C-alpha cells in the first residue's frame, strides 16, 4: 500500500506548505475548542530509540487532542528486541501491525527512510541522528507565517551552531520554497553553515550572506533564529566562552531590532537568549513551541486522511 | 490566569478539607460505577524527575477513571532538555502548552512552587524532594475520617523516622485544622520530629508528646501511623537493628490496641508491619492506598472545575 | 472474589482453546473494522519488571483496540517501591486497586502465580523468568490453526535452543491437547529438550522424536518452528558458530519444505532465518506476530467478561 510518510523537509513543496498552514490554523481552533474525538479508534506508537521527552510529549499531546490513543517507549535504546539483535526493519514490520501511525526517533541518519520502506502504516520522522527533523522545520516555517503574515520577502538570520544544528539546515530548505528570501548565517568560524546547504540555496536561487556580526544583523532582519552553541565543538573552553558571549540575545540586541521582528529558537536554550528577553512581545520562542502541537496535529490528520502531500524531492 | 495549584498541605483549611472529604466520597461512587468520561478531552502530563511508580500510577489511574488521557515520562532525570541545561521554568512553560494539568515530582524542595509560578495550567505537587507531598497527606486525613467517622478528638501516634519522613510532617499540619487532637511522636533518638514541626503545633495549639515506647502508645491511640526506618540514618547497623526491632507492629502490638483503632502506613513497607497483621480488620493501610485513587480523582476534578480551594498559608 | 487469571499454558484444555480460536477470529474482525470502544472505562496496568517492549506494546495495542486505557511502567526493575524492599504481593495488592487487569512480566519463576494469589483483578502473565509465557504459546497455536486450518494430525519441528527457550515448552504443552501430533525436536547436543517436557508428552501420549538433522526434518513437517540459539549457552564461540550454521532456515531449506508447510518464529530473530525467506508465502512469522494482537484482545475480553476459561491443570 502506498503510505504517506513524513521523512524530510525537502518533500514539501510550496503548495504542500500552504495547505499545511491552512490545516494548522484549523487545528488551533480544534485545540482551543477543547479537542476532537475524531480519531478515537486510532493508535499512535512512539518509538524513541534515543530520548527526546519534549518532542515525544508534543506528538503524544497532538494525538490526544485528536482523540487518539498513544502507546510507546521512551527509551528504545533499551528496546529489548534491538538488544537481541533485531533489525530496525523487523521491528517496524511488527510494530506496524499494532499501530495506525508510528512516530520514530533514531540515532542513525536515514533510519526513517529505512522504516518507511517496510512500514504498512505512516512513519513520521521525529529526528534521525544528524539527518532530518522535519516537523521542527515545519513548525518553524509555520511560526514565521503566523507571526509575520508572510514568508516571502523576509530577511532571516540564523545564529549559533550552523554546522551541527540540523534545524537550520531543514529550515533553509523550506525557505527555498518562498520568494525574495535573504538568509544571514551568523556564526563563529568553526561552526559555519556547510557547503552543501549553500550549494542547495544557490541551485534554488536563494540569497544568503555569511557574517559573524550579530549586532549588525540584528538591526536588519525580520527573524532572529537563535540556536545553541555546544561546548564540545570548540578547541578550548576559552574560545567557547568567547564565541558564546558574542552571540547572546539580550536587551541590548533587542534595542537594535526592528519593532516588528521576532526572535525564534528551537529550544531548549542554555543561556543564549537571556531571560530578560522573555517578556518582550518579539520573543516568539514559546509561541513557536506551542505551534509544534498544532503542526503535529495537522500532520497526523494528513496521515490518517491518506491523501498526503505529494512526495517530491528537489535536486541539489 | 489565576490557576489552582496543589503545592503543600498548609494551603488547605478546614473548610477545604471538608469539601474534599465530600467530593472524595462522590468519587468513590464514580469509580464503583465503572468510571466517568467527563474529562475525555483533557490531557494530564506526569513529569517525574525522579521515579515513583506507585504515585504516578495512582494519578494516572485517577485521570483515566475520570475519562481523561495521560502522557508523561517516568524518568525525567533523563529528561533530555534538562540534560541540555534547560531550566525547570522553561520546561514547565512548554509542557503547559501540551497539557490541561501537570503532575510533577522533583528532587528539589520548592520545585513545585517554581513550576506553579510560570505554569498556565494547574500544577499538582507529587513530591518535591524533602519538601511536601500534599496528596499523600490528604489521602491520610481522608482515611482517618472515613475509617473512624471523624478527625476531631482523636489520639494519633506517628511512629518511625519522624525526621526525614515528610508524610508525618504534612499530616501534622493537616491535623492542626481539627480540634482536640493529641499526637504521640514515637521514634528512636536519632530520628525525632523536627523543632519546626513542634513549633508549628504549639502556635496552632495542638497537643503532642514525644516518646519511644510503642507498647504504651499502642494501648492509648485511635490511629497508629507507622513509617519506615531507614538504615542509612543510623550510626551503625547494630543500632539500626535495635531501633527497628522496637518499632515493629505485629500480633503482640495488635493485642494491646483498642478494638476500633486503625493501623496506617504510607507504604511501601519493608518489615515494620508484620504480614501477620494484614488480616486484622484494623489494618487500614491497603484501604488507605486505595483512598489515594479517590482523593486524586477529587483533586483533579477541582483543578478542572477551576474553582479550586482558596490558597491560604497559616503562620508558623 | 474468584478471578480469571492467565498464568500458564497448562490451564487451557481443548475446549478452552477452541473457544479462544473462535473469539480470536471475531477479534480480527473487530480490529479490521477499526476497533471497538466496548471497554472504554477499563484500565489496564502493564507492570514490566524486565523490559520486553514488543510484548508490552502488543498488549497495550490490544487494550486500545478494545477501547480501553493503559497505564504502566516499562522498567519496573527500577520500580521505586521494589527498590525500597516492598514484596511483589504488596505491590500487586495496591496496583489491583488502580486497575481492571494487570499484565505482568517478572524475572522470577512463579511470580505470576504469586501475584494471582493476592490480586483482586485478573493477572495476565507476560513471562515470568524461565517459567511460562502463555500468551506466546496461545498465539503460536492459533497461528497453526489459522494458517493450516487444523492442529490435529500435524507434524511440527521445533528448532534451536530447546532447553532455555520457554516458548517451545509451552507450545508442547498446548499441542498435547490435540490428536495425532508428532513433534520433531531439532537441536544441538547442548540445548536439547528437557526430560520433564518429554515426560509430560509421554504421559499425554504425544509422539515425538529428537534429531539434529534440520534438512531431513524440513522435508517432513507441516510447521518449522524456529528459535534463537544463544551464544552464551555454548562452551566456545567456535562451537556456537558451528551449531548456529547448521540450523539456519534459508532458501535451500525452503526448497526441501512441503508446499503448504509454514515457518514460524517467536521473534526477534538474529540471523537464524535468512531475510531471503521473508517473501516466500510459507514465511508465517510476521503474520504470527500480528496474531498476537488478536489473541491478546480475545484474552483481555475474557478477563472482563469474568467468565474465564476453567483453570485445569493436567498431571505431569
mmCIF file of N, CA and C in Angstrom, chain C residues 161-227:
data_model
loop_
_atom_site.group_PDB
_atom_site.id
_atom_site.type_symbol
_atom_site.label_atom_id
_atom_site.label_comp_id
_atom_site.label_asym_id
_atom_site.label_seq_id
_atom_site.Cartn_x
_atom_site.Cartn_y
_atom_site.Cartn_z
ATOM 1 N N UNK C 161 17.286 -23.602 20.347
ATOM 2 C CA UNK C 161 17.547 -23.750 21.780
ATOM 3 C C UNK C 161 16.299 -24.307 22.460
ATOM 4 N N UNK C 162 16.273 -25.613 22.665
ATOM 5 C CA UNK C 162 15.080 -26.240 23.221
ATOM 6 C C UNK C 162 15.177 -26.389 24.741
ATOM 7 N N UNK C 163 16.331 -26.079 25.285
ATOM 8 C CA UNK C 163 16.489 -26.155 26.744
ATOM 9 C C UNK C 163 15.959 -24.892 27.415
ATOM 10 N N UNK C 164 16.431 -23.733 26.942
ATOM 11 C CA UNK C 164 16.119 -22.471 27.618
ATOM 12 C C UNK C 164 14.966 -21.708 26.958
ATOM 13 N N UNK C 165 14.644 -22.104 25.726
ATOM 14 C CA UNK C 165 13.560 -21.405 25.024
ATOM 15 C C UNK C 165 12.207 -21.833 25.583
ATOM 16 N N UNK C 166 11.623 -20.986 26.419
ATOM 17 C CA UNK C 166 10.401 -21.404 27.111
ATOM 18 C C UNK C 166 9.211 -21.524 26.164
ATOM 19 N N UNK C 167 9.280 -20.836 25.011
ATOM 20 C CA UNK C 167 8.119 -20.883 24.115
ATOM 21 C C UNK C 167 7.890 -22.303 23.594
ATOM 22 N N UNK C 168 8.968 -23.054 23.339
ATOM 23 C CA UNK C 168 8.775 -24.417 22.808
ATOM 24 C C UNK C 168 8.210 -25.356 23.872
ATOM 25 N N UNK C 169 8.517 -25.086 25.124
ATOM 26 C CA UNK C 169 7.927 -25.898 26.195
ATOM 27 C C UNK C 169 6.415 -25.670 26.251
ATOM 28 N N UNK C 170 6.042 -24.394 26.303
ATOM 29 C CA UNK C 170 4.623 -24.072 26.431
ATOM 30 C C UNK C 170 3.841 -24.561 25.212
ATOM 31 N N UNK C 171 4.443 -24.405 24.031
ATOM 32 C CA UNK C 171 3.770 -24.876 22.822
ATOM 33 C C UNK C 171 3.599 -26.392 22.862
ATOM 34 N N UNK C 172 4.589 -27.097 23.386
ATOM 35 C CA UNK C 172 4.482 -28.558 23.510
ATOM 36 C C UNK C 172 3.291 -28.930 24.395
ATOM 37 N N UNK C 173 3.135 -28.216 25.502
ATOM 38 C CA UNK C 173 2.005 -28.489 26.402
ATOM 39 C C UNK C 173 0.680 -28.303 25.658
ATOM 40 N N UNK C 174 0.574 -27.216 24.918
ATOM 41 C CA UNK C 174 -0.686 -26.957 24.208
ATOM 42 C C UNK C 174 -0.946 -27.993 23.121
ATOM 43 N N UNK C 175 0.108 -28.419 22.438
ATOM 44 C CA UNK C 175 -0.067 -29.418 21.369
ATOM 45 C C UNK C 175 -0.616 -30.725 21.923
ATOM 46 N N UNK C 176 -0.344 -30.996 23.209
ATOM 47 C CA UNK C 176 -0.828 -32.246 23.814
ATOM 48 C C UNK C 176 -2.351 -32.287 23.889
ATOM 49 N N UNK C 177 -2.994 -31.146 23.683
ATOM 50 C CA UNK C 177 -4.459 -31.103 23.701
ATOM 51 C C UNK C 177 -5.056 -31.594 22.383
ATOM 52 N N UNK C 178 -4.199 -31.853 21.404
ATOM 53 C CA UNK C 178 -4.690 -32.241 20.073
ATOM 54 C C UNK C 178 -4.285 -33.683 19.757
ATOM 55 N N UNK C 179 -4.873 -34.248 18.702
ATOM 56 C CA UNK C 179 -4.649 -35.660 18.375
ATOM 57 C C UNK C 179 -3.724 -35.833 17.177
ATOM 58 N N UNK C 180 -3.003 -36.928 17.178
ATOM 59 C CA UNK C 180 -2.202 -37.281 16.018
ATOM 60 C C UNK C 180 -1.000 -36.388 15.786
ATOM 61 N N UNK C 181 -0.587 -35.686 16.830
ATOM 62 C CA UNK C 181 0.567 -34.773 16.749
ATOM 63 C C UNK C 181 1.883 -35.571 16.743
ATOM 64 N N UNK C 182 2.823 -35.124 15.935
ATOM 65 C CA UNK C 182 4.192 -35.632 16.073
ATOM 66 C C UNK C 182 5.164 -34.456 16.100
ATOM 67 N N UNK C 183 5.967 -34.392 17.166
ATOM 68 C CA UNK C 183 6.916 -33.280 17.322
ATOM 69 C C UNK C 183 8.338 -33.754 17.005
ATOM 70 N N UNK C 184 9.064 -32.954 16.223
ATOM 71 C CA UNK C 184 10.464 -33.213 15.905
ATOM 72 C C UNK C 184 11.325 -32.176 16.625
ATOM 73 N N UNK C 185 11.925 -32.580 17.730
ATOM 74 C CA UNK C 185 12.823 -31.660 18.444
ATOM 75 C C UNK C 185 14.179 -31.680 17.761
ATOM 76 N N UNK C 186 14.580 -30.566 17.221
ATOM 77 C CA UNK C 186 15.749 -30.492 16.356
ATOM 78 C C UNK C 186 16.738 -29.493 16.942
ATOM 79 N N UNK C 187 17.780 -30.003 17.594
ATOM 80 C CA UNK C 187 18.626 -29.110 18.385
ATOM 81 C C UNK C 187 20.052 -29.618 18.502
ATOM 82 N N UNK C 188 20.977 -28.695 18.709
ATOM 83 C CA UNK C 188 22.342 -29.105 19.058
ATOM 84 C C UNK C 188 22.340 -29.868 20.389
ATOM 85 N N UNK C 189 23.352 -30.708 20.554
ATOM 86 C CA UNK C 189 23.519 -31.571 21.739
ATOM 87 C C UNK C 189 23.332 -30.849 23.090
ATOM 88 N N UNK C 190 23.802 -29.609 23.156
ATOM 89 C CA UNK C 190 23.869 -28.937 24.463
ATOM 90 C C UNK C 190 22.614 -28.145 24.820
ATOM 91 N N UNK C 191 21.661 -28.109 23.917
ATOM 92 C CA UNK C 191 20.406 -27.405 24.245
ATOM 93 C C UNK C 191 19.206 -28.271 23.847
ATOM 94 N N UNK C 192 19.222 -29.518 24.288
ATOM 95 C CA UNK C 192 18.134 -30.459 23.977
ATOM 96 C C UNK C 192 16.888 -30.138 24.789
ATOM 97 N N UNK C 193 15.760 -30.684 24.336
ATOM 98 C CA UNK C 193 14.504 -30.505 25.072
ATOM 99 C C UNK C 193 14.642 -31.211 26.441
ATOM 100 N N UNK C 194 14.196 -30.564 27.521
ATOM 101 C CA UNK C 194 14.434 -31.132 28.866
ATOM 102 C C UNK C 194 13.603 -32.386 29.132
ATOM 103 N N UNK C 195 14.091 -33.263 29.994
ATOM 104 C CA UNK C 195 13.392 -34.506 30.343
ATOM 105 C C UNK C 195 11.958 -34.277 30.818
ATOM 106 N N UNK C 196 11.712 -33.185 31.571
ATOM 107 C CA UNK C 196 10.351 -33.020 32.112
ATOM 108 C C UNK C 196 9.328 -32.700 31.025
ATOM 109 N N UNK C 197 9.768 -32.104 29.939
ATOM 110 C CA UNK C 197 8.839 -31.888 28.825
ATOM 111 C C UNK C 197 8.547 -33.228 28.140
ATOM 112 N N UNK C 198 9.583 -34.036 27.959
ATOM 113 C CA UNK C 198 9.390 -35.344 27.328
ATOM 114 C C UNK C 198 8.476 -36.215 28.191
ATOM 115 N N UNK C 199 8.698 -36.166 29.478
ATOM 116 C CA UNK C 199 7.854 -36.914 30.416
ATOM 117 C C UNK C 199 6.388 -36.498 30.248
ATOM 118 N N UNK C 200 6.171 -35.200 30.176
ATOM 119 C CA UNK C 200 4.814 -34.678 30.010
ATOM 120 C C UNK C 200 4.172 -35.234 28.741
ATOM 121 N N UNK C 201 4.943 -35.260 27.662
ATOM 122 C CA UNK C 201 4.406 -35.744 26.384
ATOM 123 C C UNK C 201 4.080 -37.233 26.477
ATOM 124 N N UNK C 202 4.943 -37.982 27.150
ATOM 125 C CA UNK C 202 4.712 -39.431 27.271
ATOM 126 C C UNK C 202 3.432 -39.700 28.060
ATOM 127 N N UNK C 203 3.292 -39.007 29.167
ATOM 128 C CA UNK C 203 2.082 -39.175 29.984
ATOM 129 C C UNK C 203 0.827 -38.831 29.168
ATOM 130 N N UNK C 204 0.970 -37.855 28.280
ATOM 131 C CA UNK C 204 -0.178 -37.410 27.495
ATOM 132 C C UNK C 204 -0.239 -38.020 26.089
ATOM 133 N N UNK C 205 0.605 -39.076 25.900
ATOM 134 C CA UNK C 205 0.561 -39.836 24.646
ATOM 135 C C UNK C 205 0.799 -38.987 23.400
ATOM 136 N N UNK C 206 1.767 -38.100 23.461
ATOM 137 C CA UNK C 206 2.147 -37.317 22.281
ATOM 138 C C UNK C 206 3.438 -37.902 21.712
ATOM 139 N N UNK C 207 3.422 -38.176 20.410
ATOM 140 C CA UNK C 207 4.597 -38.748 19.760
ATOM 141 C C UNK C 207 5.662 -37.662 19.549
ATOM 142 N N UNK C 208 6.908 -38.010 19.788
ATOM 143 C CA UNK C 208 7.983 -37.062 19.471
ATOM 144 C C UNK C 208 9.261 -37.826 19.127
ATOM 145 N N UNK C 209 10.134 -37.166 18.388
ATOM 146 C CA UNK C 209 11.477 -37.690 18.151
ATOM 147 C C UNK C 209 12.478 -36.567 18.392
ATOM 148 N N UNK C 210 13.713 -36.966 18.650
ATOM 149 C CA UNK C 210 14.787 -35.979 18.779
ATOM 150 C C UNK C 210 15.781 -36.197 17.655
ATOM 151 N N UNK C 211 16.246 -35.118 17.080
ATOM 152 C CA UNK C 211 17.160 -35.225 15.942
ATOM 153 C C UNK C 211 18.043 -33.984 15.897
ATOM 154 N N UNK C 212 19.101 -34.076 15.086
ATOM 155 C CA UNK C 212 19.890 -32.859 14.858
ATOM 156 C C UNK C 212 20.039 -32.578 13.370
ATOM 157 N N UNK C 213 19.128 -33.171 12.588
ATOM 158 C CA UNK C 213 19.247 -33.050 11.134
ATOM 159 C C UNK C 213 18.106 -32.190 10.583
ATOM 160 N N UNK C 214 18.352 -30.894 10.480
ATOM 161 C CA UNK C 214 17.303 -29.966 10.044
ATOM 162 C C UNK C 214 16.834 -30.295 8.624
ATOM 163 N N UNK C 215 17.758 -30.673 7.749
ATOM 164 C CA UNK C 215 17.383 -30.910 6.351
ATOM 165 C C UNK C 215 16.388 -32.053 6.229
ATOM 166 N N UNK C 216 16.643 -33.113 6.980
ATOM 167 C CA UNK C 216 15.748 -34.263 6.917
ATOM 168 C C UNK C 216 14.361 -33.884 7.459
ATOM 169 N N UNK C 217 14.373 -33.160 8.554
ATOM 170 C CA UNK C 217 13.120 -32.749 9.191
ATOM 171 C C UNK C 217 12.325 -31.796 8.294
ATOM 172 N N UNK C 218 13.029 -30.865 7.652
ATOM 173 C CA UNK C 218 12.370 -29.824 6.847
ATOM 174 C C UNK C 218 11.474 -30.434 5.773
ATOM 175 N N UNK C 219 11.864 -31.578 5.269
ATOM 176 C CA UNK C 219 11.117 -32.208 4.184
ATOM 177 C C UNK C 219 9.830 -32.879 4.673
ATOM 178 N N UNK C 220 9.772 -33.148 5.966
ATOM 179 C CA UNK C 220 8.676 -33.964 6.500
ATOM 180 C C UNK C 220 7.538 -33.182 7.144
ATOM 181 N N UNK C 221 7.855 -32.033 7.717
ATOM 182 C CA UNK C 221 6.916 -31.426 8.663
ATOM 183 C C UNK C 221 5.966 -30.408 8.032
ATOM 184 N N UNK C 222 4.911 -30.107 8.765
ATOM 185 C CA UNK C 222 3.953 -29.079 8.365
ATOM 186 C C UNK C 222 4.315 -27.713 8.940
ATOM 187 N N UNK C 223 5.033 -27.744 10.066
ATOM 188 C CA UNK C 223 5.430 -26.498 10.731
ATOM 189 C C UNK C 223 6.901 -26.570 11.114
ATOM 190 N N UNK C 224 7.673 -25.598 10.669
ATOM 191 C CA UNK C 224 9.053 -25.421 11.158
ATOM 192 C C UNK C 224 9.011 -24.282 12.169
ATOM 193 N N UNK C 225 9.156 -24.603 13.458
ATOM 194 C CA UNK C 225 9.106 -23.560 14.487
ATOM 195 C C UNK C 225 10.543 -23.263 14.904
ATOM 196 N N UNK C 226 11.064 -22.190 14.369
ATOM 197 C CA UNK C 226 12.467 -21.819 14.591
ATOM 198 C C UNK C 226 12.607 -20.953 15.842
ATOM 199 N N UNK C 227 13.725 -21.082 16.557
ATOM 200 C CA UNK C 227 14.010 -20.181 17.689
ATOM 201 C C UNK C 227 15.475 -19.753 17.637
#
